[in-house]
Structure formats: structure tokens, C-alpha cells
GROMACS .gro file of C-alpha atoms in nm:
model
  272
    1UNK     CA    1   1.493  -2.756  -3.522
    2UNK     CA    2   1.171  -2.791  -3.320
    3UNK     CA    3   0.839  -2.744  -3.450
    4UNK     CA    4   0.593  -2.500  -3.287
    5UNK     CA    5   0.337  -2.643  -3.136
    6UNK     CA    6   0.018  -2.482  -3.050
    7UNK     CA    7  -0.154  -2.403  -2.774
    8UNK     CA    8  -0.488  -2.596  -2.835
    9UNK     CA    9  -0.665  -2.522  -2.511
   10UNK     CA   10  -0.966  -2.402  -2.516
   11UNK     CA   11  -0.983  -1.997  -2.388
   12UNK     CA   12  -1.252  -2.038  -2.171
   13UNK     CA   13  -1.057  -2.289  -2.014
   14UNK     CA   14  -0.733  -2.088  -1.971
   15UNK     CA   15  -0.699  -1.913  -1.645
   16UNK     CA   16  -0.724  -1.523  -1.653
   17UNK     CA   17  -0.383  -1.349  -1.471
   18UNK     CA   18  -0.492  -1.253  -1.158
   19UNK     CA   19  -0.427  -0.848  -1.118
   20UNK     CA   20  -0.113  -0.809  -0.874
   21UNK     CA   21  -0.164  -0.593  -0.573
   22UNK     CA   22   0.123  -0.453  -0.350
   23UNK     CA   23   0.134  -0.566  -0.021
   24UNK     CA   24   0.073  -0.283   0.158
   25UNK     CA   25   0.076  -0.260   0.566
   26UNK     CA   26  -0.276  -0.317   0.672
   27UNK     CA   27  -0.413  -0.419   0.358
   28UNK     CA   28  -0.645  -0.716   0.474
   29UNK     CA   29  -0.670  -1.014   0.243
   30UNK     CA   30  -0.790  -1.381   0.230
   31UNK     CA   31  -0.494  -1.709   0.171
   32UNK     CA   32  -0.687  -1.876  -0.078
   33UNK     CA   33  -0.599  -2.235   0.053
   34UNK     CA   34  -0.645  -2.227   0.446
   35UNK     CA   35  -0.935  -1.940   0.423
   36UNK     CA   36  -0.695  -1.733   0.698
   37UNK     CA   37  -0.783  -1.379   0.699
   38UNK     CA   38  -0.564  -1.080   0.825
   39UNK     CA   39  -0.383  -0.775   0.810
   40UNK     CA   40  -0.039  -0.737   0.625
   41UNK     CA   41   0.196  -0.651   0.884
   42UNK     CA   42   0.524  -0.713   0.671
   43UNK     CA   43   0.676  -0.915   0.365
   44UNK     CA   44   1.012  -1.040   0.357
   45UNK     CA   45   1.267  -1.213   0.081
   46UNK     CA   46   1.364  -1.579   0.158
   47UNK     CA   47   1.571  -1.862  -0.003
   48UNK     CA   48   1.187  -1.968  -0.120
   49UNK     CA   49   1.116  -1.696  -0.283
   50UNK     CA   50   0.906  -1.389  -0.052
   51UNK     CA   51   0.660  -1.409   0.170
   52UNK     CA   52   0.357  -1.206   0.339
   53UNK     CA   53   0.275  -1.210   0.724
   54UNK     CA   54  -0.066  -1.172   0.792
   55UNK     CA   55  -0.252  -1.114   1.161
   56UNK     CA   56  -0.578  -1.182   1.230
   57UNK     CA   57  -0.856  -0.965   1.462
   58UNK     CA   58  -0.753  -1.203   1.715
   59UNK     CA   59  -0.382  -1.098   1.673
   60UNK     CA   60  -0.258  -1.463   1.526
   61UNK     CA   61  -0.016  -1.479   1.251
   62UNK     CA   62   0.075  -1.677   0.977
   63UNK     CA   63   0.354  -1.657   0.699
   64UNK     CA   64   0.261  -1.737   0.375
   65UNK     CA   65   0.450  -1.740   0.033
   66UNK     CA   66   0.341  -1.503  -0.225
   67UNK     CA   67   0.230  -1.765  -0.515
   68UNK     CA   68  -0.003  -1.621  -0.774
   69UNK     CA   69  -0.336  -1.620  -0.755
   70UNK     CA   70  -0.256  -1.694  -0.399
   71UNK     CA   71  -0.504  -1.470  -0.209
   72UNK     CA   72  -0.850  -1.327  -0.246
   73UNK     CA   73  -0.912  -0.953  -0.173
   74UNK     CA   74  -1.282  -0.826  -0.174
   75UNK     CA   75  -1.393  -1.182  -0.254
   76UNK     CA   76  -1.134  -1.142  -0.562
   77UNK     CA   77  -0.840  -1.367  -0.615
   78UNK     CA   78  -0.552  -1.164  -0.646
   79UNK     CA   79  -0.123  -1.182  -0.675
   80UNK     CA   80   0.063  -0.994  -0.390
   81UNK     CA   81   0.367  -0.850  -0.465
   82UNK     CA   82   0.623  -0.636  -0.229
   83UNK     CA   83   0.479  -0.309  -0.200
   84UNK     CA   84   0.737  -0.039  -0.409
   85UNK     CA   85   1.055   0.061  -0.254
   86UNK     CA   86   0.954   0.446  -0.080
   87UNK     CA   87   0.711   0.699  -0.155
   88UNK     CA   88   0.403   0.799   0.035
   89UNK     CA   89   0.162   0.521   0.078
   90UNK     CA   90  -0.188   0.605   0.097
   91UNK     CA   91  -0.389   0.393   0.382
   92UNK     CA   92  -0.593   0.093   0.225
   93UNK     CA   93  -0.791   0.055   0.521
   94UNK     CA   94  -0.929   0.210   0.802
   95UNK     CA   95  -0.832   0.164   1.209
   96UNK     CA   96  -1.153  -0.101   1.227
   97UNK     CA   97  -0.996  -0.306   0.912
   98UNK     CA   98  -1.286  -0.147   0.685
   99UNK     CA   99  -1.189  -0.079   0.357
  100UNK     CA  100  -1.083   0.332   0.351
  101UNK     CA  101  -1.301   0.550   0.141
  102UNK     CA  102  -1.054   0.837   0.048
  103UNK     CA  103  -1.231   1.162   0.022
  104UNK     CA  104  -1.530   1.069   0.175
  105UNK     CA  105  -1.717   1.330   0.292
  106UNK     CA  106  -1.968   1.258   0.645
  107UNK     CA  107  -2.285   1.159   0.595
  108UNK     CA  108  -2.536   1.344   0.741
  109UNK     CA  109  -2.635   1.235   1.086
  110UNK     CA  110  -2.857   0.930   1.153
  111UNK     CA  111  -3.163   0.997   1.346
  112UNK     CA  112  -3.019   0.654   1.520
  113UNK     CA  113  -2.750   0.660   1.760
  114UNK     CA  114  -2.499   0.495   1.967
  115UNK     CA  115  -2.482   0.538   2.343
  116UNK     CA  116  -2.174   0.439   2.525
  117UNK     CA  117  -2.102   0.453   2.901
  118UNK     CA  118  -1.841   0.683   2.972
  119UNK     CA  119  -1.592   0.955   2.763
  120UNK     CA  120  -1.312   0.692   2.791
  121UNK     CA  121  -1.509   0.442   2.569
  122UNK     CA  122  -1.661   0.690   2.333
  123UNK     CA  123  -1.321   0.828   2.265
  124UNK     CA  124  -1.172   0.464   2.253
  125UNK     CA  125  -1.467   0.411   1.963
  126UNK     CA  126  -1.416   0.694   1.808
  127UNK     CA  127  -1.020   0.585   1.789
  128UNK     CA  128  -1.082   0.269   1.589
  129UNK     CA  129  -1.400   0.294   1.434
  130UNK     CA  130  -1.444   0.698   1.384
  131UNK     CA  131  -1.408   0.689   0.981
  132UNK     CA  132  -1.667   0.425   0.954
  133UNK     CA  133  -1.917   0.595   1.188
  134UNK     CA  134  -1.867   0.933   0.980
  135UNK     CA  135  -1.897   0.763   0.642
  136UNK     CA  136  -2.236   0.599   0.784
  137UNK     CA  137  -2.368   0.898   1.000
  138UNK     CA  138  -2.375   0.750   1.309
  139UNK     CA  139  -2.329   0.947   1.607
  140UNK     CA  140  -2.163   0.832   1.960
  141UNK     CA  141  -2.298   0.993   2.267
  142UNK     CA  142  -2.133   0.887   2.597
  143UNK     CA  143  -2.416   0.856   2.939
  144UNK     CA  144  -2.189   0.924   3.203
  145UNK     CA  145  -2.297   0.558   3.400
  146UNK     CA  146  -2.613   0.369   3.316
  147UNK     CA  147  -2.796   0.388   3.598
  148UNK     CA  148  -3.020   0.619   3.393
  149UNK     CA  149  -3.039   0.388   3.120
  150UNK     CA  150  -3.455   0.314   3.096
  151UNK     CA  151  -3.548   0.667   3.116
  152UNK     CA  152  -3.272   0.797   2.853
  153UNK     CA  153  -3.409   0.510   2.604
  154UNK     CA  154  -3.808   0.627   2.694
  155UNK     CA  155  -3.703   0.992   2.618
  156UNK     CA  156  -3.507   0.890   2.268
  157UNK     CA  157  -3.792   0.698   2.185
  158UNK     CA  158  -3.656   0.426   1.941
  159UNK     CA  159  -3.839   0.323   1.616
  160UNK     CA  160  -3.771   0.174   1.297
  161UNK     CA  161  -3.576   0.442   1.137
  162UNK     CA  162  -3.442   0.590   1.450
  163UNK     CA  163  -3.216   0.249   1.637
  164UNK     CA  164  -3.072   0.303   1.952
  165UNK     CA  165  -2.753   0.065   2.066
  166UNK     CA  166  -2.544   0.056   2.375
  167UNK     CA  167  -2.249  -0.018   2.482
  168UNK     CA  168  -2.241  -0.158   2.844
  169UNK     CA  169  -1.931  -0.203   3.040
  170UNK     CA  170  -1.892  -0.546   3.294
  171UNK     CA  171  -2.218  -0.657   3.148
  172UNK     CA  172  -2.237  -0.995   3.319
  173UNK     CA  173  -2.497  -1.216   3.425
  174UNK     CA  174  -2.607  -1.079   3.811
  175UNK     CA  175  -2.419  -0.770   3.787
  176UNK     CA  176  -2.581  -0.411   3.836
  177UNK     CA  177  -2.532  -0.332   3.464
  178UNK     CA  178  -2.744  -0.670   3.340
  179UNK     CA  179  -2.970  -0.608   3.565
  180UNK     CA  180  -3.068  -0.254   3.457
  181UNK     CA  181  -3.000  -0.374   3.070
  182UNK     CA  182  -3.305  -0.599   3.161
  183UNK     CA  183  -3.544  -0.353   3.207
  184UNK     CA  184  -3.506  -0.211   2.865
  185UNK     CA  185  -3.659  -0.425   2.596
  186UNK     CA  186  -3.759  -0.306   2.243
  187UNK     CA  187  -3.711  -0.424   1.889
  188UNK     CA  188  -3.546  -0.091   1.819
  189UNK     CA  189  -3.293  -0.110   2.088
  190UNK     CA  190  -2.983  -0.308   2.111
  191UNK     CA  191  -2.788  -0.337   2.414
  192UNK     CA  192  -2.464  -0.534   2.437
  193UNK     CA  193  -2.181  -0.523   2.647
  194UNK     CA  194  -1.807  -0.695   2.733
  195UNK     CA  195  -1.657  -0.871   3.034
  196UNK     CA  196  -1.457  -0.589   3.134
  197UNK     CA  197  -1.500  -0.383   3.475
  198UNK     CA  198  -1.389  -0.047   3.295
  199UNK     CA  199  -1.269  -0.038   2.891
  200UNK     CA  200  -0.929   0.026   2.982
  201UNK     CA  201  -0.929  -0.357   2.999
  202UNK     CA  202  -1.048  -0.408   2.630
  203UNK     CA  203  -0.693  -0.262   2.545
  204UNK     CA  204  -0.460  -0.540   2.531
  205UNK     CA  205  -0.204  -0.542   2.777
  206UNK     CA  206   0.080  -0.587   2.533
  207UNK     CA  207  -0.019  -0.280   2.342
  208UNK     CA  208   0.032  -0.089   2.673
  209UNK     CA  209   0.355  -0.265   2.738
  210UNK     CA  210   0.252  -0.432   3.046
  211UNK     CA  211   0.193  -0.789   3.118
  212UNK     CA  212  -0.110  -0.815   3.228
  213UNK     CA  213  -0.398  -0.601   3.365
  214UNK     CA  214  -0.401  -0.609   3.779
  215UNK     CA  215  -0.664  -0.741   3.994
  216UNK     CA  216  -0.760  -0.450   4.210
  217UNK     CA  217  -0.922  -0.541   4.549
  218UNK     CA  218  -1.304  -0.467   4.581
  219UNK     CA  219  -1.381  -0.162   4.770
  220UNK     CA  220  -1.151  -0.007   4.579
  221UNK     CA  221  -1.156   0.260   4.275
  222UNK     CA  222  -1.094   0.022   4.030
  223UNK     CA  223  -0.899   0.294   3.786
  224UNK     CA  224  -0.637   0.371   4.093
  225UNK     CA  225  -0.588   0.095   4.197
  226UNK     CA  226  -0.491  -0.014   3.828
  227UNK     CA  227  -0.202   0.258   3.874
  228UNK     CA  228  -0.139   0.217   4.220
  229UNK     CA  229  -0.059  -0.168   4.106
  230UNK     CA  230   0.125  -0.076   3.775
  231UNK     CA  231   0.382   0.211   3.925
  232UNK     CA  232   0.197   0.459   3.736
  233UNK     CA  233   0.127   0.819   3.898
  234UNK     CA  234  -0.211   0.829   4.034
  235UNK     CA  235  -0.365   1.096   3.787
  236UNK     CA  236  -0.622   0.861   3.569
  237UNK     CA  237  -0.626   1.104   3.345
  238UNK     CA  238  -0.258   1.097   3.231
  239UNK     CA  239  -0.311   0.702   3.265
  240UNK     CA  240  -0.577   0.694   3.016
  241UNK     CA  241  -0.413   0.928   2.748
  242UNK     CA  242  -0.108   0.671   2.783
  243UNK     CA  243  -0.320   0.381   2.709
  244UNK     CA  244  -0.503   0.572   2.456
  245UNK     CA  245  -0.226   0.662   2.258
  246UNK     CA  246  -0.124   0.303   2.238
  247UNK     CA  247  -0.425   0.176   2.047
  248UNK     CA  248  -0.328   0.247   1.669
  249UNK     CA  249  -0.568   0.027   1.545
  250UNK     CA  250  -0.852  -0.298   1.567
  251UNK     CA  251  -0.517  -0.519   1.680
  252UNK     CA  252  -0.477  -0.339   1.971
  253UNK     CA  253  -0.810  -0.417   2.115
  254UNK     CA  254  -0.963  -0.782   2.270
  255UNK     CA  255  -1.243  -0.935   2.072
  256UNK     CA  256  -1.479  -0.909   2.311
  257UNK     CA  257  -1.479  -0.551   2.253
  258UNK     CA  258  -1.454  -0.539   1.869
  259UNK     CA  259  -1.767  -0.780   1.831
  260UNK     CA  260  -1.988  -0.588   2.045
  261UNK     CA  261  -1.926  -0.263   1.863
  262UNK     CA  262  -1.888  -0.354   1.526
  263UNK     CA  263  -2.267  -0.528   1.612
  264UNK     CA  264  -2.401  -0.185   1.745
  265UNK     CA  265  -2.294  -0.035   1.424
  266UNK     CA  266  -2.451  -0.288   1.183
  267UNK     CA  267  -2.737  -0.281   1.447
  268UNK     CA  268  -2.767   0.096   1.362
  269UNK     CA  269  -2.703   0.120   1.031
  270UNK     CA  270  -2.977  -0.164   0.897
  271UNK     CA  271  -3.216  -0.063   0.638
  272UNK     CA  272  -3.538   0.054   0.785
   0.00000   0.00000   0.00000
């Protein structure tokens, strides 16, 4: 017969069981060992034992196994487990990858605000990032080209409690856009911008279904020629709702986008 031995370790050496969280699609969490951060996009059973599938912003992915205390969620280490069998699953997160704040009501309406160039990127903002800019009370206005850019910023008259970011399409160094971003300097106004001649291109072309965005010859309207080149019916209106309608989500867009915005917002948002 064996004799019972006990446990003489001290408790505040003994590790504390992590709480177990299901993996739920889109929850965003931390491997504790590598430091890789990304969405859960699926978990599966293997000889090992199962694992979780995680993508980055950047739209990498890595398999991992589901150890305990294997990943860190909100700076908290933390056991996956495979999310229940059925049943409604309420969203853990928001389009942007920000943790969701069910039942939030908006917040009243900053006296700052974010100024974008055209409806097609205010509604493309609006698409991934629209609960976070209600839950902070930031409002999107769209300028309809920026050509008008240094009076609209005189007449909003930035300050300290009242920021002012854009958004600036093809913002590149000699282009018409940098050179008009020049002229408006102030501590209280941000402007920032992507690579892209029009923000249908910060869509990733896989999330369209196409292989690639098309080089459309100068002299050209850059938006037709994009269907013109892809087979699509020359209404660029119907083209955008199609390309609209495929962005469910931060994944879907290229970083050079996501940075920019999520650094208007912040921008924005600081304390006074």
C-alpha cells in the first residue's frame, strides 16, 4: 500500500489555473511563446491533440496547439478551448479587431473630427471602424477632393480640444495631394495618407476575388479603367458596392490603410 505523500510546495509558488476561454471566431489573442498576435479564424482536432489558427492584421497565419496557459488575452494568460458545439455566438470583437462593447450606447459627438476624401472612403471607414468611432464620438465627414483642404482646416479652426485628422488618398512625395498637405501645418491637425491612387486599392485583391488590382494608363479615369480592365460593367457605382460588400472586416484591408486610420483615431481621441 502506498503512503500519501504531501504536497509540500509552497502556495505562492503553485501556479494559479489559468481561466479557459472558448475559441471563438475573431477573438484576438497573444501565443504566449512566439508573442504572435491574431484573430481566431478556426480550431481543429488532430492526432496531437487540437489546435487554434490565428491571422494576423497583415493576414499571416500560424497553427498553434491549445496547451494551457498557452495564450494571453488582454495582457492575461489564458486556456483556449473549442468554442461549444451551436448556439448563437455573440461577437467578441469589433470589424477593426477592438474589443466589442455590447450595449454601448454613442457617445456624444467630439467637437474633433475626421475628414476623409471622398464617400467611398468614409463609407469604407465607417465599414471597419464604425463601432469604435461611435463608442468614442468621433465623427467622419467626407471633402469631396482636397483641393480645398487649407481653407476647410482655417474655417474648422483646430485647437486642443477640438483635433482635426485627414485621410489623404495617393499621398506621395511630389504628388498634388503632398503638396497641398504641405501647406497645412498645426499641432492640432493631423494629416496622413496611403500609397493608393483611389481606396478601392486598400481592399485586398483576394477579398474581391481578383488577382491583382490593374494598372490603368494615365489619362485615364482611373475607376473605369479598373472595370474596363477587370470585365466588370462600367457603372462605378455597382463596382464599388461589389467591393464594398467584400470587406467583412480589418483582414480584408492592406496595412497601409489600417495604420493611417487607426492613427487619425488615436490622433482624435487624445486627452486634451
Amino acid at each position: 500500500m502506498r503512503s500519501y505523500q504531501p504536497d509540500l510546495t509552497p502556495p505562492w509558488k503553485k501556479s494559479a489555473p489559468a481561466p479557459e476561454v472558448p475559441a471563438e471566431t475573431d477573438l484576438v489573442v497573444e501565443e504566449a511563446v512566439t508573442g504572435f498576435c491574431g484573430a481566431v479564424i478556426r480550431c481543429e482536432k488532430t492526432a496531437e491533440g487540437p489546435t487554434v489558427t490565428l491571422e494576423d492584421r497583415f493576414g499571416r497565419c500560424r497553427v498553434f496547439p491549445m496547451a494551457p496557459r498557452g495564450f494571453l488575452l488582454e495582457g492575461k494568460v489564458v486556456t483556449l478551448v473549442r468554442p461549444p458545439a451551436g448556439g448563437p455566438v455573440r461577437p467578441t470583437r469589433t470589424a477593426s479587431g477592438s474589443v466589442a462593447v455590447p450595449g454601448a450606447r454613442a457617445r456624444v459627438a467630439r467637437a474633433g473630427r475626421i475628414y476623409v476624401e471622398g464617400r467611398h472612403d468614409a463609407e469604407l471607414v465607417e465599414r471597419v471602424w464604425g463601432d469604435d468611432l461611435r463608442v468614442e464620438g468621433v465623427v467622419v465627414e467626407y471633402l469631396e477632393g482636397i483641393d480645398d483642404l487649407p481653407a476647410i482646416v482655417r474655417e474648422f479652426s483646430p485647437a486642443p480640444d477640438a483635433r482635426l485628422g485627414v485621410l489623404v488618398d495617393h499621398l506621395v512625395p511630389g504628388s498634388k495631394e503632398s503638396r497641398i498637405a504641405a501647406q497645412v501645418s498645426d499641432g492640432d491637425v493631423l494629416v496622413v495618407g496611403h500609397p493608393y491612387i483611389d481606396v478601392w486599392e486598400a481592399v485586398k485583391p483576394a477579398s474581391v476575388g481578383i488577382a491583382g488590382w490593374p494598372v490603368v494608363p494615365r489619362g485615364q479615369d482611373w475607376k473605369t479603367g479598373v472595370c474596363r480592365a477587370l470585365g466588370w460593367p462600367e457603372n462605378t457605382g455597382a463596382a464599388w458596392r461589389r467591393i464594398l460588400s467584400s470587406v467583412r472586416s480589418y483582414r480584408d484591408l492592406q496595412p497601409e490603410l489600417l495604420g493611417r486610420v487607426e492613427e487619425l483615431i488615436d490622433f482624435v481621441t487624445l486627452p486634451d
